[in-house]
Amino acid sequence: MALAKRIIPCLDVDKGRVVKGVQFVDIRDAGDPVEVAKQYNQQGADEITFLDITASHEARDTTIHTVEAMASEVFIPLTVGGGIRTVDDIRNMLNAGADKVSINSAAVFNPDFVKEAADKFGAQCIVVAIDAKQVNQPGETPRWEIFTHGGRKPTGIDAVEWAVKMNEFGAGEILLTSMDNDGVKQGFDLGVTRAVSDAVSAPVIASGGVGNLQHLVDGVKEGHASAVLAASIFHFGEYTVPQAKEYMAGQGIEVRL
Amino acid sequence: MNTVKSTASNGGSTQVAIIDYGMGNLHSVASAVKNIAPQVDVIVTSDSDAIARADRVIFPGVGAIRDCVAEIKRRGFDRAMENEIASGKPVLAICVGLQALMQHSEENDGVDCLQAFEGAVKGFSSTPAFQQASQASDESLKVPHMGWNRVSQVQEHALWHGIEDDSRFYFVHSYYIDAQSTNTASIAGTCQYGVDFVAALAQKNVFAAQFHPEKSHTNGLQLLKNFVAWNGLHA
């Protein structure tokens, strides 16, 4: 198959700065988002994901300006998420230059919002983000539940069933983050990645936990993900995007070199 | 949205009109063209007269075909496109813009399109050959077809200038134009995803791409550069 697996650097942005936390807290500064995005564009990243982690109303204008600046200099697809709640939020982000928007909590509160969004803007630009946490006891069949509000609120909803439903409602892509693994650098939660990837017809982006290049390979080979997302390994200069791609290619994964 | 003038405008330069029919993200197309050709005057417009005055026209498109074609017809752009195509000026259609130029699409329970190119638009998921290819493959083929895939240049064209054959471009679509059932003389590029499908069509002064040049990094920017330099003649 000639379609390349994608490598997506993720920019968690708080008040106009790229930051990266461990398990969604303990934040470190990693620079100006436009400059960071330009570097990834030059390095050959396949897409950029921009998550506005504060997403307060005051921060909205800053985000829109950052997206505008990014879109005028970065000529690869740009996904923007964080606080997307209304059709107007989506339109504003697309008009600012985003190619896709990522919907998280708002989909949980009102699943029909995803339907409405996909109908209006097309499934290709609607990403549903799922933050999943393993909830079974040791020895039981693995089970994951989704959490909202940056991972603070449990919902009681099964992550795999939810992904299938969101796909049916028109999500063109699923961004799946393991809450347990995020920032821990021990690799993706391959169990939930594979369970979701095998259950939905849309592409799945594996997220949360990348600490080395083998983890990216595992996300594709074991997790069956179409794309792998990582933040800190790229932001803090441990690896470059070309190094990641060469490593993946060396393991027999088709990538865009 | 009203007409937006590029700040890079300098009197008497080439003008590129990006047709705005209220669907999706036109700014990435505009900023990509500005980036590769700062001397060019780029306008995003829904004014038929402004479109008619421009030297080149880009016909973008994202979203669902039913709404796109309905909006195009409601605004009278079906006639505008017919005029632009007949005028001989270079026209570039992108993604759903390409699909809208075909005869018919099976998306949204079937939609009649603008009939500029011979051939129909089909869904990956509803195509038996695609389903079989997906089952036979090591991993199932996801829909939308999303990401960077290789484009074979099946005929020479000014817009391929400086781009290696089999280069990767960024695609995102669930519907496609079958390479077998289309007028092969007009196929400029093909791509493989379970089935062979049309990546680009070319006919006289029109070049239409299924992929997104504005999102395809170096190769896409080169294609846009070629479009801005193209005289609209297809050898």
Coordinates of C-alpha atoms in Angstrom, one line a residue:
Chain A
M1 CA 0.0 0.0 0.0
A2 CA 1.4 3.4 -0.9
L3 CA -0.5 5.5 1.6
A4 CA 2.1 6.6 4.1
K5 CA 1.7 6.4 7.9
R6 CA 1.7 9.9 9.3
I7 CA 3.9 11.4 11.9
I8 CA 2.1 14.3 13.7
P9 CA 3.9 16.6 16.1
C10 CA 1.5 17.9 18.6
L11 CA 1.6 21.4 20.0
D12 CA -0.2 21.9 23.4
V13 CA -0.7 25.6 23.5
D14 CA -1.4 27.6 26.7
K15 CA -1.9 31.4 26.5
G16 CA 0.1 31.5 23.2
R17 CA 3.0 29.3 24.2
V18 CA 3.8 25.6 23.5
V19 CA 3.8 23.6 26.7
K20 CA 4.0 20.0 27.5
G21 CA 2.8 18.3 30.7
V22 CA 3.1 14.9 32.3
Q23 CA -0.3 13.2 32.7
F24 CA -1.9 16.5 31.8
V25 CA -0.3 18.4 34.7
D26 CA 3.3 19.7 35.5
I27 CA 3.8 21.9 32.5
R28 CA 7.1 22.9 30.8
D29 CA 7.5 25.7 28.2
A30 CA 8.6 24.7 24.7
G31 CA 8.4 27.9 22.7
D32 CA 6.4 30.0 20.2
P33 CA 3.8 27.9 18.4
V34 CA 4.3 29.5 15.0
E35 CA 8.1 29.0 15.1
V36 CA 7.7 25.5 16.4
A37 CA 5.2 24.6 13.6
K38 CA 7.5 26.1 11.0
Q39 CA 10.4 23.9 12.1
Y40 CA 8.2 20.8 11.9
N41 CA 7.0 21.9 8.5
Q42 CA 10.6 22.2 7.3
Q43 CA 11.5 18.8 8.9
G44 CA 8.9 17.0 6.9
A45 CA 6.2 16.5 9.5
D46 CA 3.0 15.1 7.8
E47 CA 0.6 17.3 9.7
I48 CA 0.5 19.5 12.8
T49 CA -2.0 19.2 15.6
F50 CA -2.5 22.3 17.8
L51 CA -4.4 21.8 21.0
D52 CA -5.5 24.9 22.9
I53 CA -5.3 23.5 26.4
T54 CA -6.7 26.6 28.3
A55 CA -9.5 27.2 25.8
S56 CA -11.0 29.9 27.9
H57 CA -13.0 32.6 26.2
E58 CA -10.3 35.2 26.8
A59 CA -7.7 32.9 25.1
R60 CA -9.9 32.4 22.0
D61 CA -8.6 35.5 20.1
T62 CA -5.0 34.6 20.8
T63 CA -5.6 31.1 19.4
I64 CA -7.3 32.4 16.3
H65 CA -4.4 34.8 15.6
T66 CA -1.9 32.0 16.2
V67 CA -3.7 29.7 13.8
E68 CA -3.8 32.4 11.2
A69 CA -0.1 33.1 11.5
M70 CA 0.6 29.3 11.4
A71 CA -1.6 28.7 8.4
S72 CA 0.1 31.4 6.4
E73 CA 3.5 29.8 6.8
V74 CA 2.9 26.1 7.1
F75 CA 1.7 24.2 4.0
I76 CA 0.8 20.8 5.5
P77 CA -2.6 20.0 7.2
L78 CA -3.3 21.7 10.5
T79 CA -5.7 20.4 13.1
V80 CA -6.9 22.6 15.9
G81 CA -8.6 21.4 19.0
G82 CA -9.5 22.6 22.5
G83 CA -12.8 24.2 23.4
I84 CA -14.6 23.6 20.1
R85 CA -18.3 23.7 21.2
T86 CA -20.3 25.2 18.4
V87 CA -20.6 25.4 14.7
D88 CA -19.4 29.0 14.9
D89 CA -16.2 27.8 16.7
I90 CA -15.6 25.4 13.9
R91 CA -16.2 28.0 11.2
N92 CA -13.9 30.5 13.0
M93 CA -11.1 27.9 13.1
L94 CA -11.5 26.9 9.5
N95 CA -11.6 30.5 8.4
A96 CA -8.5 31.2 10.4
G97 CA -6.7 28.5 8.4
A98 CA -7.3 25.2 10.2
D99 CA -8.0 22.2 7.9
K100 CA -9.6 20.1 10.6
V101 CA -11.0 20.7 14.1
S102 CA -10.8 18.3 16.9
I103 CA -13.9 17.9 19.1
N104 CA -13.6 16.4 22.5
S105 CA -15.9 17.2 25.5
A106 CA -18.6 18.9 23.4
A107 CA -19.1 15.5 21.6
V108 CA -19.8 13.8 24.9
F109 CA -22.3 16.4 26.1
N110 CA -24.1 16.5 22.7
P111 CA -23.2 13.7 20.3
D112 CA -25.4 15.2 17.7
F113 CA -23.0 18.1 17.5
V114 CA -20.6 15.8 15.6
K115 CA -23.4 14.9 13.2
E116 CA -24.2 18.5 12.6
A117 CA -20.6 19.5 12.2
A118 CA -19.8 16.6 9.7
D119 CA -22.9 17.4 7.7
K120 CA -22.0 21.1 7.5
F121 CA -18.3 21.0 7.0
G122 CA -17.7 17.4 5.7
A123 CA -16.4 14.4 7.7
Q124 CA -12.9 15.1 6.4
C125 CA -12.5 18.0 8.7
I126 CA -14.1 16.6 11.8
V127 CA -11.7 14.8 14.2
V128 CA -13.2 13.4 17.4
A129 CA -10.7 13.3 20.3
I130 CA -11.0 10.6 22.9
D131 CA -9.2 10.6 26.2
A132 CA -9.3 7.1 27.4
K133 CA -8.3 5.5 30.7
Q134 CA -8.1 1.8 31.6
V135 CA -10.8 1.0 34.2
N136 CA -10.8 -2.8 34.5
Q137 CA -9.3 -4.5 37.6
P138 CA -6.1 -6.6 37.0
G139 CA -7.0 -10.0 35.6
E140 CA -10.3 -8.8 34.1
T141 CA -10.9 -8.2 30.4
P142 CA -9.3 -4.9 29.4
R143 CA -11.8 -2.0 29.3
W144 CA -11.3 1.7 28.8
E145 CA -13.6 4.6 29.6
I146 CA -13.6 8.1 28.3
F147 CA -12.8 11.1 30.4
T148 CA -13.5 14.8 29.7
H149 CA -12.2 18.1 30.9
G150 CA -8.6 17.4 30.2
G151 CA -9.0 14.0 31.8
R152 CA -10.5 15.1 35.0
K153 CA -14.1 13.9 34.6
P154 CA -15.1 10.2 34.1
T155 CA -18.1 9.6 32.0
G156 CA -18.8 5.9 32.3
I157 CA -18.8 5.6 28.5
D158 CA -16.8 2.7 26.9
A159 CA -14.1 4.1 24.7
V160 CA -14.3 1.5 21.9
E161 CA -18.1 1.8 21.7
W162 CA -17.8 5.6 21.7
A163 CA -15.3 5.6 18.9
V164 CA -17.6 3.5 16.8
K165 CA -20.5 5.7 17.5
M166 CA -18.6 8.9 16.7
N167 CA -17.4 7.3 13.4
E168 CA -21.0 6.6 12.5
F169 CA -22.0 10.2 13.4
G170 CA -19.5 11.5 10.9
A171 CA -16.1 11.8 12.5
G172 CA -13.5 11.5 9.7
E173 CA -10.7 10.6 12.1
I174 CA -10.3 9.6 15.7
L175 CA -7.5 11.1 17.9
L176 CA -7.1 8.6 20.7
T177 CA -5.1 9.6 23.8
S178 CA -4.3 7.3 26.6
M179 CA -4.7 9.2 29.9
D180 CA -2.6 6.6 31.7
N181 CA 0.3 6.9 29.3
D182 CA 0.3 10.5 28.4
G183 CA 3.6 12.2 29.2
V184 CA 5.0 9.0 30.8
K185 CA 7.2 8.1 27.8
Q186 CA 6.6 4.3 28.1
G187 CA 4.9 4.0 24.8
F188 CA 1.3 4.1 23.6
D189 CA -1.4 2.1 25.3
L190 CA -1.4 -0.5 22.5
G191 CA -4.4 -2.3 23.8
V192 CA -6.8 0.5 23.5
T193 CA -5.2 1.8 20.3
R194 CA -5.6 -1.6 18.6
A195 CA -9.1 -2.1 20.0
V196 CA -10.3 1.2 18.6
S197 CA -8.4 1.0 15.3
D198 CA -9.8 -2.4 14.5
A199 CA -13.4 -1.3 15.4
V200 CA -13.7 1.9 13.3
S201 CA -13.5 2.4 9.5
A202 CA -11.9 5.9 9.9
P203 CA -8.2 6.5 10.5
V204 CA -7.0 6.5 14.1
I205 CA -4.2 8.7 15.4
A206 CA -2.4 7.1 18.4
S207 CA -1.5 9.6 21.1
G208 CA 0.0 9.6 24.6
G209 CA 3.2 8.1 25.8
V210 CA 5.9 8.2 23.1
G211 CA 9.3 8.2 24.6
N212 CA 11.4 6.7 21.8
L213 CA 11.2 5.8 18.1
Q214 CA 10.3 2.2 18.7
H215 CA 7.1 3.4 20.3
L216 CA 6.1 5.0 17.1
V217 CA 6.7 1.7 15.2
D218 CA 4.7 -0.2 17.8
G219 CA 1.7 2.2 17.5
V220 CA 1.5 1.4 13.8
K221 CA 2.4 -2.3 13.9
E222 CA 0.8 -3.4 17.1
G223 CA -1.7 -0.7 17.6
H224 CA -2.8 -0.6 13.9
A225 CA -2.8 3.2 14.0
S226 CA -2.8 5.2 10.7
A227 CA -0.9 8.1 12.3
V228 CA 1.2 8.6 15.4
L229 CA 1.3 11.7 17.4
A230 CA 4.1 12.9 19.7
A231 CA 5.1 16.0 21.5
S232 CA 7.9 16.0 23.9
I233 CA 10.3 13.8 22.0
F234 CA 10.3 16.4 19.2
H235 CA 9.9 19.6 21.2
F236 CA 12.9 19.0 23.5
G237 CA 15.2 17.9 20.6
E238 CA 15.5 14.2 21.6
Y239 CA 14.6 13.2 18.0
T240 CA 13.9 15.0 14.8
V241 CA 11.0 14.1 12.5
P242 CA 13.4 12.8 9.8
Q243 CA 15.1 10.6 12.4
A244 CA 11.7 9.2 13.3
K245 CA 10.8 8.6 9.7
E246 CA 14.0 6.9 8.9
Y247 CA 13.7 4.6 11.8
M248 CA 10.1 3.7 10.9
A249 CA 11.1 3.1 7.3
G250 CA 13.9 0.8 8.5
Q251 CA 11.2 -1.2 10.3
G252 CA 9.3 -1.7 7.1
I253 CA 6.7 1.1 7.6
E254 CA 5.8 3.2 4.6
V255 CA 6.4 6.8 5.4
R256 CA 6.8 10.0 3.4
L257 CA 10.6 10.7 3.3
Chain B
M1 CA -17.0 36.8 2.8
N2 CA -16.2 39.8 0.7
T3 CA -13.4 40.3 -1.7
V4 CA -10.0 40.2 0.1
K5 CA -7.1 42.0 -1.7
S6 CA -3.6 40.7 -1.3
T7 CA -1.3 43.2 0.2
A8 CA 1.3 42.0 -2.3
S9 CA -0.6 43.5 -5.1
N10 CA 1.4 45.6 -7.6
G11 CA -0.4 47.3 -10.5
G12 CA -0.7 45.4 -13.7
S13 CA 0.4 42.0 -12.3
T14 CA -1.3 38.7 -12.8
Q15 CA -4.5 38.3 -10.8
V16 CA -5.6 34.9 -9.4
A17 CA -9.2 34.6 -8.3
I18 CA -10.1 32.0 -5.8
I19 CA -13.8 31.3 -6.1
D20 CA -15.6 31.6 -2.7
Y21 CA -18.9 29.9 -2.6
G22 CA -19.0 29.7 1.2
M23 CA -17.6 26.2 1.6
G24 CA -14.6 25.7 3.8
N25 CA -11.1 26.9 4.1
L26 CA -10.0 29.1 1.1
H27 CA -7.3 30.9 3.0
S28 CA -4.8 28.1 2.9
V29 CA -5.1 28.1 -0.9
A30 CA -4.7 31.9 -0.9
S31 CA -1.8 31.9 1.4
A32 CA 0.0 29.1 -0.4
V33 CA -0.3 31.0 -3.7
K34 CA 0.9 34.2 -2.1
N35 CA 3.8 32.3 -0.6
I36 CA 5.1 31.0 -4.0
A37 CA 4.2 34.0 -6.0
P38 CA 4.4 37.2 -4.0
Q39 CA 4.1 39.3 -7.2
V40 CA 0.7 37.9 -7.9
D41 CA -2.5 39.6 -6.9
V42 CA -4.6 37.0 -5.1
I43 CA -8.3 37.6 -4.5
V44 CA -10.8 35.4 -2.7
T45 CA -14.1 36.4 -4.2
S46 CA -17.7 35.5 -4.8
D47 CA -18.2 38.2 -7.4
S48 CA -18.8 36.8 -10.9
D49 CA -17.4 40.0 -12.5
A50 CA -14.2 39.8 -10.5
I51 CA -13.8 36.2 -11.5
A52 CA -14.3 37.1 -15.1
R53 CA -11.7 39.8 -14.9
A54 CA -9.0 37.6 -13.3
D55 CA -6.3 36.1 -15.4
R56 CA -6.5 32.7 -13.6
V57 CA -9.1 31.0 -11.6
I58 CA -8.9 28.5 -8.7
F59 CA -12.0 26.5 -8.0
P60 CA -11.5 24.9 -4.5
G61 CA -13.9 22.7 -2.6
V62 CA -14.3 20.9 0.7
G63 CA -17.3 19.4 2.3
A64 CA -20.2 17.4 1.0
I65 CA -21.0 17.5 -2.7
R66 CA -24.7 18.2 -2.4
D67 CA -24.2 21.4 -0.5
C68 CA -21.2 22.4 -2.7
V69 CA -23.1 22.0 -6.0
A70 CA -26.3 23.5 -4.6
E71 CA -24.3 26.6 -3.5
I72 CA -22.5 26.8 -6.8
K73 CA -25.8 26.7 -8.7
R74 CA -27.5 29.1 -6.3
R75 CA -24.8 31.7 -6.8
G76 CA -24.8 31.2 -10.6
F77 CA -21.2 29.9 -10.5
D78 CA -22.1 26.9 -12.7
R79 CA -22.5 29.4 -15.6
A80 CA -19.4 31.4 -14.4
M81 CA -17.3 28.2 -14.4
E82 CA -18.6 27.3 -17.9
N83 CA -17.6 30.8 -19.1
E84 CA -14.2 30.6 -17.4
I85 CA -13.5 27.2 -18.9
A86 CA -14.6 28.4 -22.3
S87 CA -12.5 31.6 -22.0
G88 CA -9.2 29.6 -22.3
K89 CA -7.7 31.1 -19.1
P90 CA -6.0 28.7 -16.8
V91 CA -8.3 27.0 -14.3
L92 CA -7.3 24.9 -11.4
A93 CA -9.9 22.8 -9.5
I94 CA -9.1 21.2 -6.2
C95 CA -10.6 18.2 -4.4
V96 CA -14.4 18.6 -4.3
G97 CA -13.9 21.3 -6.9
L98 CA -12.7 18.5 -9.2
Q99 CA -15.6 16.3 -8.3
A100 CA -18.1 19.1 -8.9
L101 CA -16.8 19.3 -12.5
M102 CA -17.7 15.7 -13.2
Q103 CA -21.1 14.5 -14.6
H104 CA -22.5 12.9 -11.5
S105 CA -21.6 11.9 -7.9
E106 CA -23.1 9.1 -5.9
E107 CA -22.4 11.0 -2.6
N108 CA -25.5 12.3 -0.7
D109 CA -27.8 9.7 -2.6
G110 CA -26.7 11.0 -6.0
V111 CA -26.0 14.6 -7.2
D112 CA -25.8 15.9 -10.7
C113 CA -22.6 17.9 -11.2
L114 CA -21.4 20.5 -13.7
Q115 CA -20.5 18.1 -16.6
A116 CA -17.2 19.7 -17.6
F117 CA -15.4 16.3 -17.5
E118 CA -16.7 12.9 -18.6
G119 CA -16.9 10.4 -15.7
A120 CA -18.6 9.9 -12.4
V121 CA -17.7 10.1 -8.7
K122 CA -18.1 7.0 -6.6
G123 CA -17.7 6.1 -2.9
F124 CA -14.7 4.0 -1.7
S125 CA -16.8 2.2 0.9
S126 CA -19.6 1.1 -1.5
T127 CA -17.2 -0.2 -4.2
P128 CA -16.9 -4.0 -4.2
A129 CA -13.4 -3.9 -5.6
F130 CA -12.3 -1.6 -2.8
Q131 CA -13.9 -3.8 -0.1
Q132 CA -12.2 -6.8 -1.5
A133 CA -8.8 -5.0 -1.6
S134 CA -9.4 -3.9 2.0
Q135 CA -10.1 -7.5 3.1
A136 CA -7.1 -8.9 1.2
S137 CA -4.7 -6.4 2.6
D138 CA -2.7 -6.9 5.8
E139 CA -4.7 -4.1 7.4
S140 CA -8.1 -2.7 6.5
L141 CA -8.1 0.3 4.2
K142 CA -9.5 3.3 6.1
V143 CA -12.0 5.7 4.8
P144 CA -11.5 8.7 4.3
H145 CA -8.4 8.1 2.2
M146 CA -6.4 10.5 4.3
G147 CA -2.7 11.3 4.1
W148 CA 0.2 11.3 1.7
N149 CA 0.0 9.0 -1.3
R150 CA 2.0 8.7 -4.5
V151 CA 0.7 10.2 -7.8
S152 CA 1.8 8.6 -11.1
Q153 CA 2.0 11.2 -13.8
V154 CA 0.4 9.4 -16.7
Q155 CA 0.8 12.3 -19.2
E156 CA 3.1 15.2 -19.5
H157 CA 1.7 18.5 -18.3
A158 CA 3.0 21.9 -17.5
L159 CA 1.7 21.6 -14.0
W160 CA 4.0 18.5 -13.3
H161 CA 7.1 20.6 -14.2
G162 CA 9.8 20.1 -11.6
I163 CA 7.9 17.4 -9.7
E164 CA 9.2 13.9 -9.8
D165 CA 6.9 11.1 -11.0
D166 CA 5.4 9.1 -8.1
S167 CA 5.8 12.0 -5.7
R168 CA 3.5 12.2 -2.6
F169 CA 0.6 14.6 -2.3
Y170 CA -1.8 15.1 0.5
F171 CA -5.3 13.6 0.0
V172 CA -8.4 13.6 2.1
H173 CA -11.6 12.2 0.5
S174 CA -14.1 9.4 0.7
Y175 CA -15.3 9.6 -2.9
Y176 CA -13.2 9.1 -6.0
I177 CA -13.2 9.1 -9.8
D178 CA -12.6 5.6 -11.2
A179 CA -9.6 5.6 -13.5
Q180 CA -11.0 2.9 -15.7
S181 CA -14.4 4.4 -16.4
T182 CA -13.1 7.9 -17.1
N183 CA -12.1 9.3 -20.5
T184 CA -8.4 8.3 -20.3
A185 CA -7.3 11.1 -22.6
S186 CA -8.0 13.5 -19.9
I187 CA -6.3 11.7 -17.0
A188 CA -3.1 13.5 -16.0
G189 CA -2.3 11.5 -12.8
T190 CA -3.5 8.4 -11.0
C191 CA -3.2 7.1 -7.5
Q192 CA -3.7 3.7 -5.9
Y193 CA -5.8 3.0 -2.8
G194 CA -7.5 -0.3 -3.1
V195 CA -8.6 0.8 -6.6
D196 CA -6.9 2.9 -9.2
F197 CA -8.4 6.3 -9.1
V198 CA -8.0 9.7 -10.8
A199 CA -5.5 12.0 -8.9
A200 CA -5.6 14.7 -11.6
L201 CA -7.5 15.5 -14.8
A202 CA -6.4 17.8 -17.6
Q203 CA -8.4 19.1 -20.5
K204 CA -7.3 22.2 -22.5
N205 CA -7.0 25.1 -20.0
V206 CA -8.4 23.1 -17.0
F207 CA -6.3 21.1 -14.5
A208 CA -8.2 19.4 -11.7
A209 CA -6.5 17.7 -8.7
Q210 CA -8.1 15.3 -6.2
F211 CA -5.2 16.0 -3.8
H212 CA -4.6 19.3 -2.0
P213 CA -1.6 21.1 -3.5
E214 CA -1.9 23.9 -0.9
K215 CA -1.4 21.2 1.8
S216 CA 1.2 19.2 0.0
H217 CA 4.3 21.0 1.1
T218 CA 7.1 21.3 -1.5
N219 CA 5.5 19.3 -4.3
G220 CA 2.2 21.1 -3.8
L221 CA 3.8 24.5 -3.8
Q222 CA 5.7 23.6 -7.0
L223 CA 2.4 22.7 -8.6
L224 CA 0.9 26.0 -7.7
K225 CA 4.0 27.8 -8.9
N226 CA 3.6 25.9 -12.2
F227 CA -0.1 27.0 -12.3
V228 CA 0.7 30.6 -11.9
A229 CA 3.3 30.4 -14.7
W230 CA 1.0 28.3 -17.0
N231 CA -0.3 29.8 -20.3
G232 CA -3.3 27.5 -20.2
L233 CA -2.3 25.5 -23.3
H234 CA -2.2 21.8 -23.0
A235 CA 0.1 20.1 -25.6

